[in-house]
Amino acid sequence: MRQETLARACMLDHPATAYIVPVRGPDGPAEYEVTWDELARDAAWTQDRLRGLGLAEGHRALVSFSGYEGAWFQPVIEALRNMGVVYGTSESMGWDHVRTRVFHRELDLHAVLGISLETLEALSGQAMIGDLFRDTPVLLGRPDAARRLRDAGVPAGIMTPLGPALAVECRERDGAHVNRAEWTVRERDGGLGVAAASAERAKGTGEIVLDTAGSVRTERCACGSDDPRVIFG
Ligand SMILES: [Zn+2]
């Protein structure tokens, strides 16, 4: 019965749209669509970034994100799947910090991706976060979490949504890369402006200006990538 149902489901037309993301437009609330094709391209780019960080088949990873962040983190999960990395997920709101702690303790994690400051603050009530994460080879968090970890002596990098894009820092720790095939990122008065590189992506939004403090580097990174890098300030 189940096989029959699945076989019939496979014959149905699948909508191209995977997510609809609300955004603050110049004229008030707006939204844009994210398609499955776009997610697949994002996953391929993310996979290159994760390989560059040393992740490989058989490693174990924890991905920490909120339910509404699927458009940014589904490609991360897809990349891990394609690489054969075993992954778990936790909610990045502080109340789910116990899941992060349990995965960390039980799974011998090679990577923690996307960890939030809220999670770190909840964890720090139980353990010194420096001691907890010092031996995790790949640790990428939101900008404020990465700062807190570095202050605790852990050489953390950044993985974070940046407007419609995802920013991922490489081993050089010289700014978080943004996929230049999909996005442009520029310094603007009081923040950063992110726009789609093609007219097909994030249609109708134009440049999204974020009140995120930071600067942008466009010269080639020592890791070999020509993607622009954001130094969060
Ligand atoms: Zn780099």
Short mmCIF file of C-alpha atoms and ligand atoms in Angstrom, two decimals:
data_model
loop_
_atom_site.label_atom_id
_atom_site.label_comp_id
_atom_site.label_asym_id
_atom_site.label_seq_id
_atom_site.Cartn_x
_atom_site.Cartn_y
_atom_site.Cartn_z
CA MET A 1 0.00 0.00 0.00
CA ARG A 2 2.76 2.42 0.97
CA GLN A 3 4.79 1.59 -2.14
CA GLU A 4 1.73 2.14 -4.29
CA THR A 5 1.08 5.50 -2.67
CA LEU A 6 4.70 6.57 -3.14
CA ALA A 7 4.67 5.44 -6.79
CA ARG A 8 1.57 7.50 -7.44
CA ALA A 9 3.03 10.51 -5.60
CA CYS A 10 6.12 10.36 -7.86
CA MET A 11 3.91 10.78 -10.92
CA LEU A 12 2.37 14.03 -9.63
CA ASP A 13 3.67 17.40 -10.75
CA HIS A 14 5.97 18.92 -8.14
CA PRO A 15 5.81 22.68 -7.68
CA ALA A 16 9.08 24.47 -8.43
CA THR A 17 8.72 26.58 -5.27
CA ALA A 18 10.29 25.21 -2.09
CA TYR A 19 9.98 28.24 0.22
CA ILE A 20 8.32 31.64 0.29
CA VAL A 21 10.39 34.03 2.35
CA PRO A 22 8.94 37.24 3.80
CA VAL A 23 11.13 40.31 3.54
CA ARG A 24 10.91 44.01 4.34
CA GLY A 25 10.77 45.72 0.95
CA PRO A 26 11.20 49.41 0.14
CA ASP A 27 7.40 49.77 0.01
CA GLY A 28 6.54 47.62 3.02
CA PRO A 29 6.18 43.85 3.49
CA ALA A 30 7.19 41.75 0.46
CA GLU A 31 8.15 38.17 -0.21
CA TYR A 32 10.21 36.12 -2.63
CA GLU A 33 10.23 32.50 -3.71
CA VAL A 34 13.07 30.02 -3.40
CA THR A 35 12.95 27.16 -5.91
CA TRP A 36 14.28 23.61 -5.58
CA ASP A 37 16.77 24.35 -8.39
CA GLU A 38 18.14 27.30 -6.42
CA LEU A 39 18.44 25.17 -3.29
CA ALA A 40 20.38 22.55 -5.28
CA ARG A 41 22.83 25.22 -6.50
CA ASP A 42 23.19 26.52 -2.95
CA ALA A 43 23.85 22.97 -1.73
CA ALA A 44 26.59 22.46 -4.33
CA TRP A 45 28.31 25.69 -3.27
CA THR A 46 27.93 24.83 0.42
CA GLN A 47 29.38 21.38 -0.23
CA ASP A 48 32.53 22.95 -1.70
CA ARG A 49 32.84 25.18 1.35
CA LEU A 50 32.40 22.26 3.77
CA ARG A 51 34.93 20.13 1.89
CA GLY A 52 37.37 23.01 2.13
CA LEU A 53 36.85 22.92 5.89
CA GLY A 54 37.84 19.25 5.92
CA LEU A 55 34.45 17.61 6.29
CA ALA A 56 34.30 14.18 4.66
CA GLU A 57 32.28 10.98 4.45
CA GLY A 58 31.73 9.29 7.78
CA HIS A 59 32.15 12.45 9.86
CA ARG A 60 29.37 13.47 12.22
CA ALA A 61 27.90 16.95 12.34
CA LEU A 62 25.29 18.95 14.18
CA VAL A 63 23.38 21.67 12.31
CA SER A 64 21.71 24.27 14.52
CA PHE A 65 19.02 26.48 13.02
CA SER A 66 15.46 27.67 13.59
CA GLY A 67 12.42 26.25 11.83
CA TYR A 68 11.94 29.40 9.75
CA GLU A 69 15.52 29.20 8.45
CA GLY A 70 14.92 26.25 6.10
CA ALA A 71 15.65 28.28 2.97
CA TRP A 72 19.22 28.83 4.26
CA PHE A 73 19.92 25.55 6.06
CA GLN A 74 18.19 23.00 3.80
CA PRO A 75 21.18 23.37 1.41
CA VAL A 76 23.57 22.74 4.32
CA ILE A 77 21.76 19.50 5.14
CA GLU A 78 21.62 18.54 1.46
CA ALA A 79 25.38 19.14 1.19
CA LEU A 80 26.06 16.94 4.25
CA ARG A 81 23.85 14.19 2.82
CA ASN A 82 25.63 14.32 -0.53
CA MET A 83 28.97 14.06 1.26
CA GLY A 84 27.95 11.11 3.41
CA VAL A 85 28.28 13.10 6.64
CA VAL A 86 25.96 11.84 9.38
CA TYR A 87 24.09 14.79 10.83
CA GLY A 88 21.72 15.73 13.59
CA THR A 89 19.81 18.98 13.96
CA SER A 90 18.97 21.21 16.87
CA GLU A 91 16.83 24.31 17.18
CA SER A 92 19.03 27.39 17.57
CA MET A 93 16.76 28.99 20.18
CA GLY A 94 18.31 28.72 23.62
CA TRP A 95 15.64 26.38 25.00
CA ASP A 96 16.96 23.53 22.84
CA HIS A 97 20.54 23.74 24.15
CA VAL A 98 20.23 20.33 25.85
CA ARG A 99 19.94 18.67 22.44
CA THR A 100 23.22 20.33 21.39
CA ARG A 101 24.85 19.11 24.60
CA VAL A 102 23.60 15.54 24.15
CA PHE A 103 24.64 15.34 20.49
CA HIS A 104 28.01 16.77 21.42
CA ARG A 105 28.49 14.22 24.18
CA GLU A 106 27.16 11.16 22.36
CA LEU A 107 28.17 11.60 18.73
CA ASP A 108 31.85 12.64 18.79
CA LEU A 109 31.00 15.55 16.48
CA HIS A 110 33.49 16.62 13.82
CA ALA A 111 31.47 19.76 13.08
CA VAL A 112 28.94 22.06 14.73
CA LEU A 113 27.35 24.38 12.16
CA GLY A 114 25.24 27.47 12.80
CA ILE A 115 25.36 27.55 16.59
CA SER A 116 23.73 30.63 18.14
CA LEU A 117 24.72 32.89 21.00
CA GLU A 118 21.46 31.91 22.75
CA THR A 119 22.53 28.26 22.72
CA LEU A 120 26.03 29.12 23.97
CA GLU A 121 24.65 31.25 26.79
CA ALA A 122 22.32 28.44 27.87
CA LEU A 123 25.18 25.93 27.69
CA SER A 124 27.62 28.14 29.55
CA GLY A 125 25.48 27.77 32.65
CA GLN A 126 26.46 24.10 32.66
CA ALA A 127 29.98 24.01 31.32
CA MET A 128 32.80 26.25 30.23
CA ILE A 129 32.14 26.65 26.50
CA GLY A 130 35.87 26.77 25.81
CA ASP A 131 36.32 23.34 27.38
CA LEU A 132 33.22 22.02 25.65
CA PHE A 133 34.15 22.96 22.08
CA ARG A 134 37.93 23.21 22.05
CA ASP A 135 38.34 19.76 20.49
CA THR A 136 35.60 20.10 17.84
CA PRO A 137 37.53 20.39 14.53
CA VAL A 138 34.96 22.50 12.63
CA LEU A 139 32.93 25.00 14.60
CA LEU A 140 30.88 27.62 12.72
CA GLY A 141 28.39 29.89 14.47
CA ARG A 142 26.37 33.04 14.07
CA PRO A 143 28.62 36.14 14.19
CA ASP A 144 27.94 36.94 17.86
CA ALA A 145 28.39 33.28 18.83
CA ALA A 146 31.67 33.01 16.89
CA ARG A 147 32.92 36.11 18.72
CA ARG A 148 32.01 34.59 22.09
CA LEU A 149 33.73 31.31 21.20
CA ARG A 150 36.89 33.09 20.05
CA ASP A 151 36.91 35.02 23.32
CA ALA A 152 36.79 31.63 25.05
CA GLY A 153 39.83 30.45 23.09
CA VAL A 154 37.96 28.38 20.48
CA PRO A 155 38.95 29.25 16.86
CA ALA A 156 35.35 29.38 15.59
CA GLY A 157 34.29 30.60 12.16
CA ILE A 158 30.97 31.91 10.88
CA MET A 159 27.94 30.31 9.25
CA THR A 160 24.94 32.60 9.13
CA PRO A 161 22.08 33.80 6.96
CA LEU A 162 22.92 37.22 5.49
CA GLY A 163 19.66 38.59 4.12
CA PRO A 164 18.66 36.08 1.44
CA ALA A 165 22.18 34.59 1.24
CA LEU A 166 24.18 32.22 3.42
CA ALA A 167 27.65 33.31 4.56
CA VAL A 168 30.24 30.62 5.38
CA GLU A 169 33.74 31.31 6.64
CA CYS A 170 36.70 29.24 5.41
CA ARG A 171 39.78 28.01 7.27
CA GLU A 172 41.57 31.31 6.67
CA ARG A 173 39.15 32.97 9.13
CA ASP A 174 39.37 36.12 7.01
CA GLY A 175 35.69 36.80 6.46
CA ALA A 176 32.57 34.77 5.67
CA HIS A 177 32.17 33.87 1.97
CA VAL A 178 28.99 34.62 0.02
CA ASN A 179 28.35 32.74 -3.26
CA ARG A 180 29.15 35.31 -5.96
CA ALA A 181 27.34 33.24 -8.62
CA GLU A 182 24.08 33.95 -6.77
CA TRP A 183 24.57 37.17 -4.81
CA THR A 184 26.32 40.50 -4.67
CA VAL A 185 27.15 42.02 -1.29
CA ARG A 186 28.18 45.64 -0.80
CA GLU A 187 28.86 48.05 2.01
CA ARG A 188 26.03 50.53 2.42
CA ASP A 189 25.42 53.45 4.76
CA GLY A 190 24.84 51.84 8.14
CA GLY A 191 24.86 48.27 6.91
CA LEU A 192 25.30 45.75 4.11
CA GLY A 193 23.35 45.45 0.86
CA VAL A 194 22.66 42.00 -0.61
CA ALA A 195 21.17 41.57 -4.08
CA ALA A 196 20.63 38.64 -6.41
CA ALA A 197 23.26 38.24 -9.13
CA SER A 198 20.60 37.25 -11.66
CA ALA A 199 17.14 38.63 -12.41
CA GLU A 200 15.65 35.18 -11.80
CA ARG A 201 16.64 34.94 -8.16
CA ALA A 202 14.66 36.58 -5.32
CA LYS A 203 12.52 38.32 -7.91
CA GLY A 204 11.07 41.69 -7.03
CA THR A 205 13.18 42.34 -3.95
CA GLY A 206 15.99 44.43 -5.49
CA GLU A 207 18.86 45.05 -3.13
CA ILE A 208 18.02 44.17 0.46
CA VAL A 209 19.80 46.55 2.83
CA LEU A 210 20.50 44.97 6.21
CA ASP A 211 21.33 46.84 9.40
CA THR A 212 24.16 44.33 9.89
CA ALA A 213 27.45 46.06 10.66
CA GLY A 214 30.37 44.83 8.60
CA SER A 215 32.76 45.36 5.72
CA VAL A 216 33.24 43.49 2.45
CA ARG A 217 36.47 42.17 0.91
CA THR A 218 36.48 41.29 -2.77
CA GLU A 219 40.09 40.29 -3.45
CA ARG A 220 40.85 36.57 -3.78
CA CYS A 221 40.94 34.78 -0.44
CA ALA A 222 44.00 32.76 0.54
CA CYS A 223 41.75 29.68 0.32
CA GLY A 224 41.58 30.27 -3.45
CA SER A 225 37.96 31.46 -3.61
CA ASP A 226 36.95 34.65 -5.44
CA ASP A 227 33.70 34.90 -3.52
CA PRO A 228 33.31 38.17 -1.60
CA ARG A 229 33.87 37.94 2.14
CA VAL A 230 32.03 39.71 4.92
CA ILE A 231 33.90 40.81 8.02
CA PHE A 232 31.15 41.21 10.58
CA GLY A 233 31.75 44.29 12.71
ZN ZN B 1 38.44 31.82 2.03
#
